[in-house]
Coordinates of C-alpha atoms and ligand atoms in Angstrom, one line a residue:
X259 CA 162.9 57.6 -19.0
X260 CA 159.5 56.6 -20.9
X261 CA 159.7 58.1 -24.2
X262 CA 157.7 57.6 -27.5
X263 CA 158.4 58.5 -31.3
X264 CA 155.8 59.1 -34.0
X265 CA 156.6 58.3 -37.1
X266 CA 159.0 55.5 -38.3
X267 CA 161.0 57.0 -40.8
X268 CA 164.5 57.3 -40.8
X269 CA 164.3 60.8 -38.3
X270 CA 161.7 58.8 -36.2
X271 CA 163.7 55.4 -36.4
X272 CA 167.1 56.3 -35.7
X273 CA 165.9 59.1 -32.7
X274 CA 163.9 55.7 -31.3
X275 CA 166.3 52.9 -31.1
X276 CA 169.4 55.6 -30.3
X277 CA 167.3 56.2 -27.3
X278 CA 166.6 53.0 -26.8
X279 CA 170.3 51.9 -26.7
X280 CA 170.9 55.3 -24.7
X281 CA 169.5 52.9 -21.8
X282 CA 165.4 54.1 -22.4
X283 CA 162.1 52.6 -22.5
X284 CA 161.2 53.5 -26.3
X285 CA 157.5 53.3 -28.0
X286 CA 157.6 53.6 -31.5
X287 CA 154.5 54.3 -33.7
X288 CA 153.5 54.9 -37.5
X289 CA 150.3 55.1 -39.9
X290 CA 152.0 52.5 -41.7
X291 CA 151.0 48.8 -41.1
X292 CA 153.6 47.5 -43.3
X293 CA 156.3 49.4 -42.1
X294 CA 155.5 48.4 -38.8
X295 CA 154.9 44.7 -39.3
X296 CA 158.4 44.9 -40.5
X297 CA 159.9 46.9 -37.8
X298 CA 158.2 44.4 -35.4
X299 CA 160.0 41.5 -37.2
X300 CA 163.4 43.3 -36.7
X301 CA 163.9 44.6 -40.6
X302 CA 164.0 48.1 -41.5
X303 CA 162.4 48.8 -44.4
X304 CA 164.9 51.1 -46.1
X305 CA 168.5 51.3 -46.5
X306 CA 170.0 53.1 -43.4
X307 CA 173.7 51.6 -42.4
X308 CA 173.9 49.8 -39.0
X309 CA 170.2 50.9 -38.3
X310 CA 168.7 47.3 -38.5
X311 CA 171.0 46.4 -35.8
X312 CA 170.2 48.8 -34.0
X313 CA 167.0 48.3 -33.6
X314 CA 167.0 44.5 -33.2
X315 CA 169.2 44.7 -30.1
X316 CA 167.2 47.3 -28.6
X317 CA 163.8 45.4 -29.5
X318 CA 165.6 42.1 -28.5
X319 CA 166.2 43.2 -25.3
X320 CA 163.0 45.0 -25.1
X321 CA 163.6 48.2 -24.6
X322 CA 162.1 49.3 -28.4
X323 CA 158.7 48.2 -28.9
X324 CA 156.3 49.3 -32.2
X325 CA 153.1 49.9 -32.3
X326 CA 149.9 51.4 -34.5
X327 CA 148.2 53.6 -32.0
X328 CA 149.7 57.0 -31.1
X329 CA 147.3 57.3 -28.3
X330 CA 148.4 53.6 -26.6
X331 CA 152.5 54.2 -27.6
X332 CA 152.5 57.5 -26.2
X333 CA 150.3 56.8 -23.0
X334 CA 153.3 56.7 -20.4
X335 CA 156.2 58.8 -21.9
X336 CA 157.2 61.3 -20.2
X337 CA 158.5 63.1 -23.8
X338 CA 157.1 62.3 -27.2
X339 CA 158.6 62.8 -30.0
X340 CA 157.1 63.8 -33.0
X341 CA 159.1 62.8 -36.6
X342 CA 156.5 62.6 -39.0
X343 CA 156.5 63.6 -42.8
X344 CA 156.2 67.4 -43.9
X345 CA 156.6 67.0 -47.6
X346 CA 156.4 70.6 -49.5
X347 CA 153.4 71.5 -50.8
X348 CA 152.9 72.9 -54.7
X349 CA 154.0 76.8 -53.1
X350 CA 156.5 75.4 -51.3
X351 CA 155.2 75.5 -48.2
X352 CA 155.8 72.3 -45.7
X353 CA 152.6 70.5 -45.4
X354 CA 152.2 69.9 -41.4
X355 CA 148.4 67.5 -41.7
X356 CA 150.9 64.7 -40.6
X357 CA 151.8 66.6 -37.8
X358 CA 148.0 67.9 -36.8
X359 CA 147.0 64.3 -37.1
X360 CA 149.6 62.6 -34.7
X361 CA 148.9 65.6 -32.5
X362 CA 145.5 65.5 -32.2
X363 CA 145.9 61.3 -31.6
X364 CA 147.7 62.0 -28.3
X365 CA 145.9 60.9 -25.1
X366 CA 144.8 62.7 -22.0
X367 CA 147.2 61.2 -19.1
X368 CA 146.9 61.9 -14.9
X369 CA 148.3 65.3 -13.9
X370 CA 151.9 64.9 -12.7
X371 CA 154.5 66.4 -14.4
X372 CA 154.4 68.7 -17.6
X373 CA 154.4 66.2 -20.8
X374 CA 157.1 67.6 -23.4
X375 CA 155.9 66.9 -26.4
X376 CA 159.4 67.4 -28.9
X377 CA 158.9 68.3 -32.9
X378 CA 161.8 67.0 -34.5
X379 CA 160.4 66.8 -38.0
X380 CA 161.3 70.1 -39.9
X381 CA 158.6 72.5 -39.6
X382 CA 158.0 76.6 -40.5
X383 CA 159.0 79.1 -38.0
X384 CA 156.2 79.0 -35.2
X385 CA 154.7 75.8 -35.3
X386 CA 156.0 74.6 -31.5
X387 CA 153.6 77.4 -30.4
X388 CA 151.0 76.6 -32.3
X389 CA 151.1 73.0 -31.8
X390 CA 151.4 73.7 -28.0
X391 CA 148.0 76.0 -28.5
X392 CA 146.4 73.3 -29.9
X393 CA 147.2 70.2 -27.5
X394 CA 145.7 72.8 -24.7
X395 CA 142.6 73.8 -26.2
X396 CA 142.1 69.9 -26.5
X397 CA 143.6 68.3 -23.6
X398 CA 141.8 68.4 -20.5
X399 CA 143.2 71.0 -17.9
X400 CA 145.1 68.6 -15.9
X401 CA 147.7 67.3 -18.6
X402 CA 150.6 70.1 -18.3
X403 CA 151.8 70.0 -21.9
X404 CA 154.8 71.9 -23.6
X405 CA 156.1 71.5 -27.0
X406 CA 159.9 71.8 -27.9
X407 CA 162.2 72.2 -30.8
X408 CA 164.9 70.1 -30.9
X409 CA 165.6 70.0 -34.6
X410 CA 167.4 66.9 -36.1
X411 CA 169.8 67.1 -38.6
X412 CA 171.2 63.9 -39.1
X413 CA 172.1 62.8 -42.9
X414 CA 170.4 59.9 -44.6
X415 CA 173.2 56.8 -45.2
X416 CA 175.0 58.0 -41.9
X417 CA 171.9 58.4 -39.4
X418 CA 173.0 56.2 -36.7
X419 CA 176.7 57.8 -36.5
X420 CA 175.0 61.0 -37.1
X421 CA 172.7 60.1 -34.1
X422 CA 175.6 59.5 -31.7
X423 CA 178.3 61.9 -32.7
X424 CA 175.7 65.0 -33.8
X425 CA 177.7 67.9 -34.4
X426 CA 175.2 70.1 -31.9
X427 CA 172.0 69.4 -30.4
X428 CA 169.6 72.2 -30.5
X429 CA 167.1 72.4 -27.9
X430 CA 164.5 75.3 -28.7
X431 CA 162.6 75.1 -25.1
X432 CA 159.1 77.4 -23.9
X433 CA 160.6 77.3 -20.6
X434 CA 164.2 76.6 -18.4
X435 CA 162.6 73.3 -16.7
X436 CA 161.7 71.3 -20.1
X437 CA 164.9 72.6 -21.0
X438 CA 166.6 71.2 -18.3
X439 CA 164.4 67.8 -18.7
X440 CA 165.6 68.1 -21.9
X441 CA 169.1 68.5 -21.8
X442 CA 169.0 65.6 -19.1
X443 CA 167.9 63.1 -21.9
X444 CA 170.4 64.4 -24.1
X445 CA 173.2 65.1 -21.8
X446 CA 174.9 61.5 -22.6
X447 CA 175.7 62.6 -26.7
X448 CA 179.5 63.8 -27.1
X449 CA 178.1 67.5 -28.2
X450 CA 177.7 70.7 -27.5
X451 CA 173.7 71.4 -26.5
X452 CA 172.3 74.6 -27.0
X453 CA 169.7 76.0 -25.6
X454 CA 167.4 78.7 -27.4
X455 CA 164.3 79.5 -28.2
X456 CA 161.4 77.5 -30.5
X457 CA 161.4 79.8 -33.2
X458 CA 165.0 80.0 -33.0
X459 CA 165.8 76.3 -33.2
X460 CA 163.1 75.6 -35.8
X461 CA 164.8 78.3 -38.4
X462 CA 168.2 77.2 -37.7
X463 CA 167.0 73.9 -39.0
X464 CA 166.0 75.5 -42.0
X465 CA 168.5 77.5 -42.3
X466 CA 171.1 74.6 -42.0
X467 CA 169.8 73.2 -45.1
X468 CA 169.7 76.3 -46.8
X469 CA 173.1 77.0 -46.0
X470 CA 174.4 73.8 -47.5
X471 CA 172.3 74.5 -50.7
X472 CA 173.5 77.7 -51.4
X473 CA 177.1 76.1 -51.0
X474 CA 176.6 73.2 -52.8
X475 CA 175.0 76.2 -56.1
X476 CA 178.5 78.3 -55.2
X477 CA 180.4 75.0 -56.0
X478 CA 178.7 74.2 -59.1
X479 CA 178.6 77.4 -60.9
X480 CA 182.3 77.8 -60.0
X481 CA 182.8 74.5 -61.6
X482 CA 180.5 75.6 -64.9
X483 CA 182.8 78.6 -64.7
X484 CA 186.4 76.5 -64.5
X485 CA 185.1 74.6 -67.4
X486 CA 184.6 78.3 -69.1
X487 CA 187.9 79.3 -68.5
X488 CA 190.1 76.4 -68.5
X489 CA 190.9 75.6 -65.4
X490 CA 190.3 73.0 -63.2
X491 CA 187.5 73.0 -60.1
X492 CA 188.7 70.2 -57.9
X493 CA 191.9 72.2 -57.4
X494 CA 190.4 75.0 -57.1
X495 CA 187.7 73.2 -54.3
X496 CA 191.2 72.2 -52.8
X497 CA 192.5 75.6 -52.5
X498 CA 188.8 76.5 -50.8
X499 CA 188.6 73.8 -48.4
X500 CA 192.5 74.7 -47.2
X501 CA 191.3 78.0 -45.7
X502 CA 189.6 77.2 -42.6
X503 CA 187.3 80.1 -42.9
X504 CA 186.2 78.0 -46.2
X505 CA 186.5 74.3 -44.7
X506 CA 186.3 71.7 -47.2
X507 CA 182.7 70.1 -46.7
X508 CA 180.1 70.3 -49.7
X509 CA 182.2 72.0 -52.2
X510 CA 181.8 68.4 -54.8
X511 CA 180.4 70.0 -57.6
X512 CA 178.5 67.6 -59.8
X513 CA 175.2 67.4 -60.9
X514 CA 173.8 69.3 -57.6
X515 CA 171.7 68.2 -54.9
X516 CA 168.2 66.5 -54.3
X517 CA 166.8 64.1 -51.2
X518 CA 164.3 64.7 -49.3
X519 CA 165.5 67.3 -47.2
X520 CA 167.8 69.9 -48.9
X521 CA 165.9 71.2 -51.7
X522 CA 163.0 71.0 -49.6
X523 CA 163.8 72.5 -47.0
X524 CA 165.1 75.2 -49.2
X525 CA 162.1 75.9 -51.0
X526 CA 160.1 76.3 -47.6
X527 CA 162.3 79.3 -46.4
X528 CA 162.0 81.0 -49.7
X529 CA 158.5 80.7 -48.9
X530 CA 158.2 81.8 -45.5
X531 CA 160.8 84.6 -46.2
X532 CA 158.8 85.6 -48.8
X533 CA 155.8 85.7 -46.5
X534 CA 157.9 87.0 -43.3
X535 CA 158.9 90.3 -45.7
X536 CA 162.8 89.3 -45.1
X537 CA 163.4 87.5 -48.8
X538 CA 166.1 85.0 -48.8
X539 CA 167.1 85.6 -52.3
X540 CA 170.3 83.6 -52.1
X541 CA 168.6 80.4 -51.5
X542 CA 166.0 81.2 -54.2
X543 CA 169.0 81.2 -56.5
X544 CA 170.7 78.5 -55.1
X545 CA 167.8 76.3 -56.2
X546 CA 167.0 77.9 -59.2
X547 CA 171.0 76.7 -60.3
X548 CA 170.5 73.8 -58.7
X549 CA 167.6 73.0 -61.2
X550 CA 169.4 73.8 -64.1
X551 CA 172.4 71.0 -64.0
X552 CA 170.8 68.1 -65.5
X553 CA 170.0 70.2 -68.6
X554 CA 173.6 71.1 -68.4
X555 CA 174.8 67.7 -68.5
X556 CA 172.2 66.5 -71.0
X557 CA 173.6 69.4 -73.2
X558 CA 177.7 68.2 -72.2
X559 CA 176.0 64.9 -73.7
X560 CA 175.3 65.9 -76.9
X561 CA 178.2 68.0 -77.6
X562 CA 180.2 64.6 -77.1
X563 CA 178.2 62.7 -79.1
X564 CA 176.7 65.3 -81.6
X565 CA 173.6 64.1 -81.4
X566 CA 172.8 61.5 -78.5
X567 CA 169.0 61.0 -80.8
X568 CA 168.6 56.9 -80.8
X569 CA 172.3 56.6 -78.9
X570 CA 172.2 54.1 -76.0
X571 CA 173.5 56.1 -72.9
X572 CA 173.4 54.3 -69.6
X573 CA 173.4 56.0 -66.3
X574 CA 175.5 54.8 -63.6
X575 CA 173.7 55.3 -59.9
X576 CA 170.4 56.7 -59.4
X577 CA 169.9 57.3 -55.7
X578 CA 170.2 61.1 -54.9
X579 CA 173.4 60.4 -53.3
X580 CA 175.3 56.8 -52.5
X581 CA 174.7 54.9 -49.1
X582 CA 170.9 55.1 -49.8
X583 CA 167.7 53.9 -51.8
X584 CA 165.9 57.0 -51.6
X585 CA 165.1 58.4 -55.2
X586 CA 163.7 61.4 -54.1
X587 CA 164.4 64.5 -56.1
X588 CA 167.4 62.5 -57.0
X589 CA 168.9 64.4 -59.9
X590 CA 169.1 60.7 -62.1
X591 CA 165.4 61.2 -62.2
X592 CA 165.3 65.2 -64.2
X593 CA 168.2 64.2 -66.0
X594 CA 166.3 61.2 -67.3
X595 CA 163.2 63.1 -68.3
X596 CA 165.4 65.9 -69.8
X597 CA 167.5 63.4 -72.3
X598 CA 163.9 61.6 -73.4
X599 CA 162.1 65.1 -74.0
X600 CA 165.1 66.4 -76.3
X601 CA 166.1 63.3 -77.9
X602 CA 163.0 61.0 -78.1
X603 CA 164.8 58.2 -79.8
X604 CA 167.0 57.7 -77.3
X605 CA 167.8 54.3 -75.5
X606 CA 168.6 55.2 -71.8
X607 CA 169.4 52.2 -69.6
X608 CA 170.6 52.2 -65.7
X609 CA 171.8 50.4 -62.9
X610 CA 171.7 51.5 -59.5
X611 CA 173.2 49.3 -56.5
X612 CA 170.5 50.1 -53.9
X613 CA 167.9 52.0 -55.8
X614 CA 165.5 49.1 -56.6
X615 CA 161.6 49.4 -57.0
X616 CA 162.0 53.1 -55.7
X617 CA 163.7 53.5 -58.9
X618 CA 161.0 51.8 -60.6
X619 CA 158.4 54.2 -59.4
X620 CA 160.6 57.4 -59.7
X621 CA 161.7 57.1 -63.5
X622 CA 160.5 57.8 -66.5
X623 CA 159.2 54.1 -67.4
X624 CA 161.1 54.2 -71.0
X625 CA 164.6 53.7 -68.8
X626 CA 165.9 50.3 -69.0
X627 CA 167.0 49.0 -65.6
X628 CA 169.6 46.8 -65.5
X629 CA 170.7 44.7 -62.7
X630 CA 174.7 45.4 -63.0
X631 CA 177.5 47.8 -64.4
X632 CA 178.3 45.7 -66.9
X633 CA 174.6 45.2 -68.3
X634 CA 173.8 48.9 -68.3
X635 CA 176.8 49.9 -70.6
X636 CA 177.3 46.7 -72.7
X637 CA 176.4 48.6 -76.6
X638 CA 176.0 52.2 -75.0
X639 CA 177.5 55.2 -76.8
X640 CA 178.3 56.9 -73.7
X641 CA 177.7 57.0 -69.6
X642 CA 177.0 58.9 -67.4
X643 CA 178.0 58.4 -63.9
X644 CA 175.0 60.1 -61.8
X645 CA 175.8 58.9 -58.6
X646 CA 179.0 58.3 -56.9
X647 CA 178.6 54.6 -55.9
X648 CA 182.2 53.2 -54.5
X649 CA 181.5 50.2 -56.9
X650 CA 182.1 52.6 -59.5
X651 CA 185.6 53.2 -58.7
X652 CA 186.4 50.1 -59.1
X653 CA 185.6 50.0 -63.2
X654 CA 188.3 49.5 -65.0
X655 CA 189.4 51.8 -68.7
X656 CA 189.2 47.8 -69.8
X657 CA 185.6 47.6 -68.6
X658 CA 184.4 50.6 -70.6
X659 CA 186.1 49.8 -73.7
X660 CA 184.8 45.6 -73.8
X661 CA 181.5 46.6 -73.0
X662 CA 180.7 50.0 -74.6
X663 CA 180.3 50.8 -78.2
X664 CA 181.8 53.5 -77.6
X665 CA 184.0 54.5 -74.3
X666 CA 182.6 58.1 -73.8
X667 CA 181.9 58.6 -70.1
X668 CA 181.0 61.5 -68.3
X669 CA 181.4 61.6 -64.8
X670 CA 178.7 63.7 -62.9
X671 CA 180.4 63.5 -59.7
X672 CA 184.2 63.8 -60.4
X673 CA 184.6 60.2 -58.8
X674 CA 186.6 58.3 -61.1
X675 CA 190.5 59.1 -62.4
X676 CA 190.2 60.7 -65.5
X677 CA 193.6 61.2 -65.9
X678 CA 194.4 57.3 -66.0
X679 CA 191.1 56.5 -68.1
X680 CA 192.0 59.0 -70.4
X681 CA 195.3 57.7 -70.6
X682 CA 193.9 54.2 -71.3
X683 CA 191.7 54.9 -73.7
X684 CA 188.8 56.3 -72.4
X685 CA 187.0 59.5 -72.8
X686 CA 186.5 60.8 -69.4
X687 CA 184.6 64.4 -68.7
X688 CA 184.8 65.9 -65.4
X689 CA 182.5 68.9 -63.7
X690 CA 184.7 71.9 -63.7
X691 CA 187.7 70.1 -66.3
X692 CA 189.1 70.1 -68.9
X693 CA 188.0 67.2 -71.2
X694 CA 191.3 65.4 -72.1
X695 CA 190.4 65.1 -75.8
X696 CA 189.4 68.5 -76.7
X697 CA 188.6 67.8 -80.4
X698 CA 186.3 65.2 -79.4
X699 CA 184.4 67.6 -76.6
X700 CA 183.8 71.7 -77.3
X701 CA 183.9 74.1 -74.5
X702 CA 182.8 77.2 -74.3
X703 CA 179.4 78.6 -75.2
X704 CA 178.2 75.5 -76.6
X705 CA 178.9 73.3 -73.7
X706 CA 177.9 75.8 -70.4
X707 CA 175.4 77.6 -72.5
X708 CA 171.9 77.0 -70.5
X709 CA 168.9 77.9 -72.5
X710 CA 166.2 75.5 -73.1
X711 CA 165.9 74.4 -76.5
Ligands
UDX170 C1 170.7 66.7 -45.4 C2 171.5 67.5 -44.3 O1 172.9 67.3 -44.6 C3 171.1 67.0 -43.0 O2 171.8 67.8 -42.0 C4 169.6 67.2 -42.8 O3 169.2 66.7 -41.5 C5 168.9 66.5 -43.9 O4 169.4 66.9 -45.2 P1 170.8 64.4 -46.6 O5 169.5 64.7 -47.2 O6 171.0 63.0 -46.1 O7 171.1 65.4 -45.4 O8 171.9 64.7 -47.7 P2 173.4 65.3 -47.7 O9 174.4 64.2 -47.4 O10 173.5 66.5 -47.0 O11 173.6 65.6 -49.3 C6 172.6 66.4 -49.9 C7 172.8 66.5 -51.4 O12 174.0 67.2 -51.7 C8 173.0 65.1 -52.1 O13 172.3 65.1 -53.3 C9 174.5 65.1 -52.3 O14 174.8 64.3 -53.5 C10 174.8 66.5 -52.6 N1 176.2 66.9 -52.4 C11 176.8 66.8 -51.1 C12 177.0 67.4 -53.4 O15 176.5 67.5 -54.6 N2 178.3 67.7 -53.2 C13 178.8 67.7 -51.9 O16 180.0 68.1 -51.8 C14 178.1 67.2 -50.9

């Protein structure tokens, strides 16, 4: 089948060339000369595991092509796919003008058959219909067009497996023949499809994400609440995940979530919940918890240091979550500009594996970025590990104690063995523990309690 993809990002990428190796003839297009130029030269321009591969076999053996012009890539596909940016807005809202503009880029084409024209990127409840109302009040009366839903929900860092082992496949179709069309294309993925309607399969998107927010909020004020009492949250996660009405997925409590997707996505069903007169006031809290960590950890770092004011404190991993550069709403970013608004003589410095010059833009410009481990903690008072980076794991109680002034480390993401640092020396704080040296580290009010200073 001819198909075409607008939009280049990771969604847009990993939907092009998984088609492409699916055996298709794939046109891929995006506002972005650079990214394309790139993409043309066989590198991706972001770190996505196995995609580059991808994509260079497929363009090799020309079956991916990249191009500029939405009206020439999408002139012979049969389905297009649209997998452009909708960013929130200052309310909250998604901002669709990406989507308008590649829409309204589409070319007139012969009669034949009815063009599908597919939204993959993650848009409010409503927007197939009224993107399929606008391509017929432009398009000339001969070009059949009908716009699907077939939400994407693959996960940044594990996009390509995510692409050919989806969990589901949502098609939300006007009409049983593009469903059928679509089901066709799709037929070859080891998943179950199902088949519903647009507005269902665009909320189920959203409410996929919300789900896993409001989880991910349950996990970490349980884990506030272990550290209240005295017990311990990864055993209790471990007694969660055991009951299979539970499962075991996104109960890691740590210092909560970010990306470009999750909180996001969250933020727009508040909206349109809001809006639609059906408030979704779990999700509302979800995020408003979710907001609060890094001022909980900020405040776990000055009860272990009394006074963190012009301490060195390095941060260990910055991307919003390993196996990816992307720094948006990473939580390394508010954590950053919470410990330099309360303490304004404080030295932060950070290393990040993958981050690079997106951490360079995202931060706060007083953080130090250091190009290893080693360089980010060599003086520091304390760390904090923000990011779960397996490189981590291999630091050894040695390592902390040669290189840190002092070998205080508080892991954000309960990634390392605290039990056999604090054994050897170091100070290791979990999420949810019990901190092994309780003179050193209060609990209680002063540690969990959350109001602003
Ligand atoms: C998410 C959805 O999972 C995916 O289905 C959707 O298509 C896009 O949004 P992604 O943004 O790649 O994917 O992030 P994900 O892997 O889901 O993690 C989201 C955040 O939750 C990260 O910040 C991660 O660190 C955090 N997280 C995840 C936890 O804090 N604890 C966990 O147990 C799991």
């Amino acid at each position: 089948m001819k198909l075409a993809v607008v939009g280049a990002g990771i969604v847009g990428l990993t939907t092009a060339a998984g088609f492409a190796e699916l055996g298709h003839q794939v046109e891929c297009c995006d506002v972005d000369a650079g990214k394309i130029g790139q993409l043309a030269s066989g590198v991706v321009p972001y770190h996505e595991p196995k995609l580059e591969t991808l994509v260079r076999r497929n363009a090799e053996a020309g079956r991916l092509r990249f191009g500029l012009d939405p009206e020439q890539s999408t002139s012979q596909a049969e389905v297009i796919f649209l997998a452009v940016g909708t960013p929130s807005g200052d309310n909250g809202h998604l901002q669709l003008a990406s989507l308008w503009a590649a829409a309204d880029k589409l070319g007139a084409w012969q009669g034949g058959r009815p063009r599908i024209v597919v939204i993959k990127s993650t848009v409010p409840v409503g927007t197939a219909e009224r993107l399929e109302a606008r391509l017929r009040g432009r398009l000339p009366p001969e070009c059949d067009v009908r716009v699907a839903s077939v939400p994407e929900f693959l996960r940044e860092g594990t996009a390509v497996r995510d692409f050919f082992e989806p969990a589901r496949i949502v098609i939300g179709a006007p009409d049983p023949e593009t469903f059928e069309r679509l089901e066709l294309l799709h037929r070859r993925l080891p998943a179950p499809i199902v088949g519903t309607d647009r507005r269902s399969a665009e909320l189920a998107k959203l409410a996929a994400n919300a789900h896993l927010a409001v989880r991910l909020s349950f996990a970490n004020e349980m884990a506030a609440l272990a550290e209240q009492t005295g017990a311990d949250y990864p055993a209790i996660a471990h007694i969660l995940g055991l009951d299979e009405r539970i499962g075991p997925h996104y109960l890691g409590a740590g210092l909560g979530f970010g990306g470009s997707c999750l909180p996001k996505d969250a933020r727009a069903l508040v909206r349109l919940a809001d809006e639609a007169g059906a408030p979704q006031t779990l999700v509302a809290a979800a995020l408003r918890a979710n907001a609060m960590l890094p001022l909980r950890m900020a405040r776990k770092l000055e009860a272990a240091l009394s006074g963190p004011s012009r301490r060195k404190v390095a941060l260990l991993g910055l991307t919003f979550k390993p196996g990816t550069d992307d720094m948006r709403e990473a939580p390394s970013v508010r954590l950053a500009a919470v410990l330099l608004r309360r303490h304004p003589g404080i030295v932060l410095t950070a290393y990040d594996p993958s981050a690079g010059e997106n951490a360079k833009r995202a931060l706060p410009s007083a953080v130090r970025l250091c190009d290893s481990a080693e360089s980010a903690l060599r003086g520091a008072d304390a760390a904090i590990l923000v990011t779960e980076w397996p490189e981590f794991r291999s630091l050894r109680a040695e390592d902390f104690k040669s290189w840190m002034r002092r070998p205080i480390l508080l892991d954000g993401r309960n990634a390392l063995d605290a039990e056999a640092l604090n054994a050897q020396g170091v100070v290791c704080i979990g999420i949810g523990r019990l901190p092994a040296t309780p003179a050193d580290f209060p609990t209680g009010s002063a540690a969990n309690s959350l109001e602003w200073k």
